[in-house]
Amino acid sequence: MKNTTIYDCKIVELKKIHNRAGNITPIENMQDIPFNIKRVYYLYDIPSGEERGGHAHRKLKQLLIAASGGFDVKLDDGRNKKFVHLNRPNIGLMVVPGIWRELNNFSSGAICLVLASENYDEKDYIRKYNEFKKLKNI
Ligand code: TYD
C-alpha cells in the first residue's frame, strides 16, 4: 500500500450482454476482475450534496460500479490526484490499497455497487489524512 499510485487504479470495462429486453453485466470471480470477491455492498439513498468515502485502505481492493445513476470519485495517492465520473453499469473503477478516495455529486437514485477483496475490518481503514500521508512516506 506504501507505493501504490492513482495510476494503478484502472477503469475495467465489463461485459454487456445486450438484447431488446435489456442488458446483463455478469462479473465472475478472477475472470472479469483481478481479485477474489469476498464481499459485496452498495451505497444508495444518498442525500443530494452528501460525500462518502474520505479514507484509504491498507489491504482492501475494490471495484466501484455505478449500478444506477452516477457520481464522481476523487482518487489521491498523496502526490497525485485523479477524478473519475462513473455513470455506466458496465464500467468499473478498480481502487487498489493505499489510495485516499472521496465520492460525491451523487445523482438522484444513484447506486454505487462495490465488489471487495476482503471482509469488513475497521482496522483496515485509514481514516485520518495525516496518518495516510505518513504511511505513504510524504
Ligand atoms: P464506510 O466504509 O466508512 O462508508 P463510506 O466509505 O461509504 O462513506 O462505512 C460506513 C459504516 O458502515 C461504518 O460504520 C462501517 C459500516 N460498514 C460495515 O459494517 N460493513 C461494511 O461492509 C461497510 C462497507 C461498512
Tab-separated table of C-alpha atoms and ligand atoms in Angstrom:
chain	number	residue	atom	x	y	z
A	1	MET	CA	0.000	0.000	0.000
A	2	LYS	CA	3.001	2.266	0.514
A	3	ASN	CA	3.969	2.506	-3.146
A	4	THR	CA	0.631	2.328	-4.919
A	5	THR	CA	-0.373	5.283	-7.078
A	6	ILE	CA	-3.531	6.565	-8.721
A	7	TYR	CA	-2.170	5.139	-11.990
A	8	ASP	CA	-2.739	1.636	-10.557
A	9	CYS	CA	-6.470	2.449	-10.344
A	10	LYS	CA	-7.784	1.406	-13.736
A	11	ILE	CA	-11.104	1.525	-15.490
A	12	VAL	CA	-12.386	-2.003	-16.154
A	13	GLU	CA	-14.827	-2.480	-18.994
A	14	LEU	CA	-17.212	-5.270	-18.028
A	15	LYS	CA	-19.176	-7.442	-20.418
A	16	LYS	CA	-22.540	-6.187	-21.560
A	17	ILE	CA	-24.971	-8.738	-22.905
A	18	HIS	CA	-27.496	-6.739	-24.812
A	19	ASN	CA	-30.843	-7.658	-26.256
A	20	ARG	CA	-34.121	-5.918	-26.896
A	21	ALA	CA	-35.343	-6.770	-23.395
A	22	GLY	CA	-32.390	-5.014	-21.748
A	23	ASN	CA	-28.831	-5.654	-20.643
A	24	ILE	CA	-26.956	-8.008	-18.345
A	25	THR	CA	-23.478	-7.446	-16.938
A	26	PRO	CA	-22.031	-10.573	-15.326
A	27	ILE	CA	-18.948	-10.391	-13.080
A	28	GLU	CA	-17.193	-13.662	-12.330
A	29	ASN	CA	-14.550	-14.132	-9.660
A	30	MET	CA	-10.992	-13.874	-11.002
A	31	GLN	CA	-12.218	-13.894	-14.592
A	32	ASP	CA	-13.727	-10.450	-15.047
A	33	ILE	CA	-11.883	-8.749	-12.195
A	34	PRO	CA	-8.363	-9.367	-10.900
A	35	PHE	CA	-9.181	-10.338	-7.310
A	36	ASN	CA	-11.278	-12.781	-5.363
A	37	ILE	CA	-14.581	-11.210	-4.282
A	38	LYS	CA	-15.221	-11.736	-0.575
A	39	ARG	CA	-17.828	-9.054	-0.021
A	40	VAL	CA	-20.388	-7.067	-1.978
A	41	TYR	CA	-22.098	-3.932	-0.724
A	42	TYR	CA	-23.885	-0.969	-2.215
A	43	LEU	CA	-24.495	2.647	-1.327
A	44	TYR	CA	-27.958	4.001	-2.057
A	45	ASP	CA	-30.473	6.634	-0.870
A	46	ILE	CA	-27.604	9.109	-0.722
A	47	PRO	CA	-28.967	12.589	0.047
A	48	SER	CA	-28.047	15.212	-2.522
A	49	GLY	CA	-24.815	17.015	-1.644
A	50	GLU	CA	-23.513	14.197	0.572
A	51	GLU	CA	-19.999	12.844	0.339
A	52	ARG	CA	-18.896	9.265	1.032
A	53	GLY	CA	-15.503	7.703	1.470
A	54	GLY	CA	-12.887	10.025	2.898
A	55	HIS	CA	-10.497	7.222	3.805
A	56	ALA	CA	-7.952	4.757	2.435
A	57	HIS	CA	-7.415	1.041	2.980
A	58	ARG	CA	-4.312	-0.920	3.921
A	59	LYS	CA	-5.123	-4.170	2.123
A	60	LEU	CA	-8.568	-3.902	0.524
A	61	LYS	CA	-9.032	-3.864	-3.246
A	62	GLN	CA	-12.356	-2.680	-4.593
A	63	LEU	CA	-14.201	-2.360	-7.848
A	64	LEU	CA	-16.685	0.534	-7.824
A	65	ILE	CA	-19.598	0.498	-10.256
A	66	ALA	CA	-22.384	2.999	-10.821
A	67	ALA	CA	-25.111	0.340	-10.995
A	68	SER	CA	-27.623	3.182	-11.375
A	69	GLY	CA	-27.202	6.942	-11.858
A	70	GLY	CA	-23.781	8.457	-11.460
A	71	PHE	CA	-21.235	10.022	-9.109
A	72	ASP	CA	-17.697	11.399	-9.022
A	73	VAL	CA	-14.727	9.628	-7.471
A	74	LYS	CA	-11.642	11.515	-6.369
A	75	LEU	CA	-8.523	9.358	-6.029
A	76	ASP	CA	-5.436	10.605	-4.223
A	77	ASP	CA	-2.163	8.766	-3.582
A	78	GLY	CA	-0.692	11.616	-1.513
A	79	ARG	CA	1.174	13.048	-4.513
A	80	ASN	CA	-1.238	12.903	-7.441
A	81	LYS	CA	-4.989	13.241	-7.724
A	82	LYS	CA	-7.392	11.937	-10.341
A	83	PHE	CA	-11.123	12.459	-10.848
A	84	VAL	CA	-13.336	9.813	-12.442
A	85	HIS	CA	-17.034	10.144	-13.221
A	86	LEU	CA	-18.855	6.822	-13.140
A	87	ASN	CA	-22.284	6.584	-14.757
A	88	ARG	CA	-22.377	3.329	-16.739
A	89	PRO	CA	-23.296	-0.030	-15.168
A	90	ASN	CA	-20.758	-1.903	-17.310
A	91	ILE	CA	-17.788	0.263	-16.297
A	92	GLY	CA	-15.896	-0.405	-13.069
A	93	LEU	CA	-13.166	1.543	-11.333
A	94	MET	CA	-10.515	-0.586	-9.666
A	95	VAL	CA	-9.259	1.040	-6.451
A	96	VAL	CA	-6.086	-0.544	-5.074
A	97	PRO	CA	-4.895	-0.352	-1.432
A	98	GLY	CA	-3.238	2.844	-0.246
A	99	ILE	CA	-5.441	5.271	-2.177
A	100	TRP	CA	-7.438	8.003	-0.479
A	101	ARG	CA	-10.895	8.162	-2.081
A	102	GLU	CA	-13.838	10.531	-1.885
A	103	LEU	CA	-17.177	10.008	-3.618
A	104	ASN	CA	-19.554	12.890	-4.252
A	105	ASN	CA	-22.013	14.516	-6.672
A	106	PHE	CA	-24.339	11.522	-6.476
A	107	SER	CA	-27.257	11.839	-8.874
A	108	SER	CA	-30.716	11.198	-7.526
A	109	GLY	CA	-31.317	7.433	-7.250
A	110	ALA	CA	-27.618	6.615	-7.703
A	111	ILE	CA	-26.403	3.201	-6.582
A	112	CYS	CA	-22.690	2.603	-6.014
A	113	LEU	CA	-22.059	-1.119	-6.153
A	114	VAL	CA	-18.787	-2.212	-4.533
A	115	LEU	CA	-17.052	-5.561	-5.001
A	116	ALA	CA	-14.436	-6.014	-2.309
A	117	SER	CA	-11.479	-8.369	-1.869
A	118	GLU	CA	-11.781	-8.658	1.941
A	119	ASN	CA	-14.406	-8.942	4.627
A	120	TYR	CA	-15.252	-5.783	6.564
A	121	ASP	CA	-12.487	-4.882	9.002
A	122	GLU	CA	-12.347	-1.455	10.626
A	123	LYS	CA	-8.603	-1.967	11.268
A	124	ASP	CA	-8.036	-1.951	7.503
A	125	TYR	CA	-9.254	1.678	7.306
A	126	ILE	CA	-7.008	4.748	7.422
A	127	ARG	CA	-9.449	7.494	8.300
A	128	LYS	CA	-7.053	10.359	9.077
A	129	TYR	CA	-5.418	12.102	6.126
A	130	ASN	CA	-2.309	12.912	8.203
A	131	GLU	CA	-1.847	9.271	9.069
A	132	PHE	CA	-2.355	8.378	5.384
A	133	LYS	CA	0.393	10.784	4.324
A	134	LYS	CA	2.727	9.374	6.958
A	135	LEU	CA	2.110	5.812	5.756
A	136	LYS	CA	2.840	6.948	2.175
A	137	ASN	CA	6.133	8.498	3.379
A	138	ILE	CA	5.040	12.018	2.432
B	1	TYD	P1	-17.679	3.410	5.414
B	1	TYD	O1	-16.900	2.383	4.665
B	1	TYD	O2	-16.905	4.411	6.233
B	1	TYD	O3	-18.625	4.207	4.405
B	1	TYD	P2	-18.326	5.092	3.106
B	1	TYD	O4	-16.905	4.865	2.691
B	1	TYD	O5	-19.302	4.607	2.107
B	1	TYD	O6	-18.596	6.507	3.438
B	1	TYD	O7	-18.746	2.646	6.318
B	1	TYD	C1	-19.774	3.338	6.984
B	1	TYD	C2	-20.225	2.495	8.158
B	1	TYD	O8	-20.756	1.255	7.720
B	1	TYD	C3	-19.089	2.185	9.130
B	1	TYD	O9	-19.549	2.417	10.437
B	1	TYD	C4	-18.841	0.720	8.965
B	1	TYD	C5	-20.112	0.158	8.357
B	1	TYD	N1	-19.813	-0.899	7.358
B	1	TYD	C6	-19.987	-2.231	7.695
B	1	TYD	O10	-20.377	-2.565	8.830
B	1	TYD	N2	-19.723	-3.192	6.772
B	1	TYD	C7	-19.273	-2.888	5.513
B	1	TYD	O11	-19.025	-3.803	4.687
B	1	TYD	C8	-19.079	-1.498	5.181
B	1	TYD	C9	-18.584	-1.084	3.823
B	1	TYD	C10	-19.372	-0.539	6.132
